[in-house]
Coordinates of N, CA, C and O in Angstrom, one line a residue:
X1 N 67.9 -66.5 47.0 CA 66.9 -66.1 47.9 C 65.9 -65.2 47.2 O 66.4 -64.5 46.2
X2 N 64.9 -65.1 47.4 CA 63.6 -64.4 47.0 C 62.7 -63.8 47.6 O 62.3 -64.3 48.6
X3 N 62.4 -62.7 47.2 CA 61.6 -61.7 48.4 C 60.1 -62.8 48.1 O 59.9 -63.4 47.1
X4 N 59.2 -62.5 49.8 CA 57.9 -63.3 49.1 C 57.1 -62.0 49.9 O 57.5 -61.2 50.7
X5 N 55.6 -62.2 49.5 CA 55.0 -60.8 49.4 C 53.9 -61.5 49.2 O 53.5 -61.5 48.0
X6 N 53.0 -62.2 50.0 CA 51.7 -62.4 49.7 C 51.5 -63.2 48.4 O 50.8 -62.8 47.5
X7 N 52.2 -64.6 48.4 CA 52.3 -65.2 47.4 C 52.8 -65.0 45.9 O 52.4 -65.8 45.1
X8 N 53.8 -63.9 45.7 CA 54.4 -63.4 45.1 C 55.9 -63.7 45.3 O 56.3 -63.7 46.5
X9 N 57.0 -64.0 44.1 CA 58.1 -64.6 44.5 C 58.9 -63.3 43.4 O 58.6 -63.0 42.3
X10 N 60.0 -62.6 44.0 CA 60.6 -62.2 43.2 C 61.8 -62.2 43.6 O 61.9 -62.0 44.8
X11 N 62.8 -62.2 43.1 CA 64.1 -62.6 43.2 C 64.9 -61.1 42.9 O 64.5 -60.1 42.3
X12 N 66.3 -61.1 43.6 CA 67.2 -59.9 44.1 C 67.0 -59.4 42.9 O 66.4 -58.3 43.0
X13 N 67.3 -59.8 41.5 CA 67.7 -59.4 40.1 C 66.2 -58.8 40.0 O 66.2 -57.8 39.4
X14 N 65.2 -59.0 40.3 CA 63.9 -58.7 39.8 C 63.6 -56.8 40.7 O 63.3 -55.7 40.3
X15 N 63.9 -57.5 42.0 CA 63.5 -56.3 42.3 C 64.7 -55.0 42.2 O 64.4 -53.9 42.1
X16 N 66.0 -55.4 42.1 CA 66.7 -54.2 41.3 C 66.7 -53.7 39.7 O 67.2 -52.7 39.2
X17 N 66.0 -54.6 39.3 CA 65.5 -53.9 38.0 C 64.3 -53.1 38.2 O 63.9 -52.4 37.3
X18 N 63.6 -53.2 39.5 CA 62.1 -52.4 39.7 C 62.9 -51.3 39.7 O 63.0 -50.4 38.9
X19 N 63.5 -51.7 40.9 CA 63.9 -49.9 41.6 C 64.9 -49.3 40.8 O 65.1 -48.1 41.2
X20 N 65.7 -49.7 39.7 CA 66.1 -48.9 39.0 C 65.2 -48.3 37.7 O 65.6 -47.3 37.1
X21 N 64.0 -48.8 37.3 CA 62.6 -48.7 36.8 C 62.0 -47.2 37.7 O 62.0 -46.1 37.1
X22 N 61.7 -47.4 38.7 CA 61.3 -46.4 39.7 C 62.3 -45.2 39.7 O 62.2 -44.1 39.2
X23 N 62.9 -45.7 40.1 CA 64.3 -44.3 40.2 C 64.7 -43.6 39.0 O 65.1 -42.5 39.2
X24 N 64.6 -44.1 37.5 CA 64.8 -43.4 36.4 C 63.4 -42.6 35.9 O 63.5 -41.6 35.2
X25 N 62.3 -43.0 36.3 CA 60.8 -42.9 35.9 C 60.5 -41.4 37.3 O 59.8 -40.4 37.0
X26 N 61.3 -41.4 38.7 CA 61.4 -40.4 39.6 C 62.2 -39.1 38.8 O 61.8 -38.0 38.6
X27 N 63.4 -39.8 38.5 CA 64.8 -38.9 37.7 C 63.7 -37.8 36.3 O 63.7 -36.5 36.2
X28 N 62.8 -38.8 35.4 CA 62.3 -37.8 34.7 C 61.0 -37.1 34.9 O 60.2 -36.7 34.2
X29 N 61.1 -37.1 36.4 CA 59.6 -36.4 36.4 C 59.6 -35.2 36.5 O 60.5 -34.6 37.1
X30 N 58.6 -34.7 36.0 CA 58.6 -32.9 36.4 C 58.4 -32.3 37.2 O 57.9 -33.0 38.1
X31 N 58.5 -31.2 37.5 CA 58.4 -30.5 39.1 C 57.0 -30.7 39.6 O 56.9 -31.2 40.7
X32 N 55.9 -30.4 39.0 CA 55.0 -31.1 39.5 C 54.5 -32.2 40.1 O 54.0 -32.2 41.2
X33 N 54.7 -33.3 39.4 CA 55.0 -34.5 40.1 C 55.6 -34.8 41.4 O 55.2 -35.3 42.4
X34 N 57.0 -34.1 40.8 CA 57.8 -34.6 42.2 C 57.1 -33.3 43.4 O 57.4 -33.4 44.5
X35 N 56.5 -32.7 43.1 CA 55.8 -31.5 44.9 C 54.8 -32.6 45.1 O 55.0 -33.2 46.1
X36 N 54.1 -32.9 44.6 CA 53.2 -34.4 44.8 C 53.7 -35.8 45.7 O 53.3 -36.4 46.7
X37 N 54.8 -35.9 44.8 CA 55.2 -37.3 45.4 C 56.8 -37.1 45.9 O 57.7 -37.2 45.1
X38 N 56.9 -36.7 47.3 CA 58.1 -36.6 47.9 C 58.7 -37.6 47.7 O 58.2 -38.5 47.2
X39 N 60.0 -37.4 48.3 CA 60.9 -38.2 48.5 C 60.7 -39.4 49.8 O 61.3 -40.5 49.9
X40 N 59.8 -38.6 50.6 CA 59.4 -39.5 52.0 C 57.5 -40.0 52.0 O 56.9 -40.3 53.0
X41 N 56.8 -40.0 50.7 CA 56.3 -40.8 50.0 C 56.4 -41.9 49.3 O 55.5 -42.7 49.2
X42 N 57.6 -41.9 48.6 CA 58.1 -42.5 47.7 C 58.2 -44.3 48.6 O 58.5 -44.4 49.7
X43 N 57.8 -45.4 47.8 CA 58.0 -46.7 48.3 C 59.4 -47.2 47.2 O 59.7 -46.7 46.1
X44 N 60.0 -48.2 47.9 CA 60.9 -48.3 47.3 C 60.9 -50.0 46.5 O 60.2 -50.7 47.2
X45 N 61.3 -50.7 45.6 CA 60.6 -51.7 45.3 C 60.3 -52.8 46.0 O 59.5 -53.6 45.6
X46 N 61.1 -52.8 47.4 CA 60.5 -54.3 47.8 C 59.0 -53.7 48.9 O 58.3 -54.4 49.6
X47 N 58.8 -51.9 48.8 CA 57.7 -51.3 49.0 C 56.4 -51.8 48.2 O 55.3 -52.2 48.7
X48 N 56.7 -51.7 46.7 CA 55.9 -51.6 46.0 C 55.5 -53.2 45.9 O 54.3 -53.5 46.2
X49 N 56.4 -54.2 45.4 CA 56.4 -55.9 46.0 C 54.8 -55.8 46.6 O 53.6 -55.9 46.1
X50 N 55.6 -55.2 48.3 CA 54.5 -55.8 49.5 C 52.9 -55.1 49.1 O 51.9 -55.9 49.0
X51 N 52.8 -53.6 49.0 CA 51.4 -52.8 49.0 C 51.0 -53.6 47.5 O 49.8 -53.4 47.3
X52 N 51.6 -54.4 46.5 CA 50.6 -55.3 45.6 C 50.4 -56.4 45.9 O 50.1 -57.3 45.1
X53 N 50.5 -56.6 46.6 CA 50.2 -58.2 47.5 C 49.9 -59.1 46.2 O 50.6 -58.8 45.2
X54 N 49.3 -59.9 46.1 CA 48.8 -60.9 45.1 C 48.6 -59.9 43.8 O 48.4 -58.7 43.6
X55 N 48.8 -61.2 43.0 CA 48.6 -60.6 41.2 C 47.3 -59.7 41.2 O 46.5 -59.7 42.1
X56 N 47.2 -58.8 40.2 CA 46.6 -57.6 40.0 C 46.6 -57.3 38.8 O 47.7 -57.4 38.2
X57 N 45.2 -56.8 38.1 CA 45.4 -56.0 36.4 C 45.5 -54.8 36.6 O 44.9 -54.2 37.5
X58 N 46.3 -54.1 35.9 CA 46.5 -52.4 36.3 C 46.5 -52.0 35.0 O 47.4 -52.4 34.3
X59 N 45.5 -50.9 34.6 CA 45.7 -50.6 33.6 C 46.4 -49.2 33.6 O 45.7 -48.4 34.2
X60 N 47.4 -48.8 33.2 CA 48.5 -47.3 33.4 C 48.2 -46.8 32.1 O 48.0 -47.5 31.2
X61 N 48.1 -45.6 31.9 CA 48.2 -44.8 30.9 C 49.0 -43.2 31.7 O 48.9 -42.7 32.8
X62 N 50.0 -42.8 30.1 CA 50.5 -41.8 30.0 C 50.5 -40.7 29.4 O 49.6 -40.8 28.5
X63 N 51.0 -39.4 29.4 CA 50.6 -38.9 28.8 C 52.5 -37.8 28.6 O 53.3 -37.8 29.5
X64 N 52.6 -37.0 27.4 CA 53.4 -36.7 27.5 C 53.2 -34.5 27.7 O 53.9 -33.5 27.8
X65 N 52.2 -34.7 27.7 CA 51.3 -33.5 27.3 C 51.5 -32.6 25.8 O 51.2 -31.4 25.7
X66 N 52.0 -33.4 24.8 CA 51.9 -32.5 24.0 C 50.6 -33.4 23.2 O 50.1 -34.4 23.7
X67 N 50.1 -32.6 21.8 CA 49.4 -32.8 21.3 C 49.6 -32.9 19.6 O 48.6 -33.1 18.9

């Protein structure tokens, strides 16, 4: 079975690798972050699936703050 999402097909194995992706990427964030992005903000991956609806370029950049 396959979640579908706006012509998007991702399969159980897919989206438990997001949300374990999400949840270790939550686990290292800093206090800052997390007063920003609660816990009842937070989308969970078949959240994240649906709000990208169709394919998308995203460009992400990080930063670790040191220099």
């Amino acid at each position: 079975m396959f979640w579908h999402a706006d012509g998007m097909y991702e399969s159980p194995e897919d989206l438990e690798r997001l949300q374990h992706l999400l949840d270790d990427s939550y686990a290292a964030a800093g206090p800052h972050l997390r007063s920003i992005i609660t816990a009842g903000r937070r989308l969970d991956a078949a959240g994240v699936v649906t709000e990208m609806g169709a394919m998308r370029v995203m460009a992400l950049a990080t930063t670790d703050g040191q220099r």
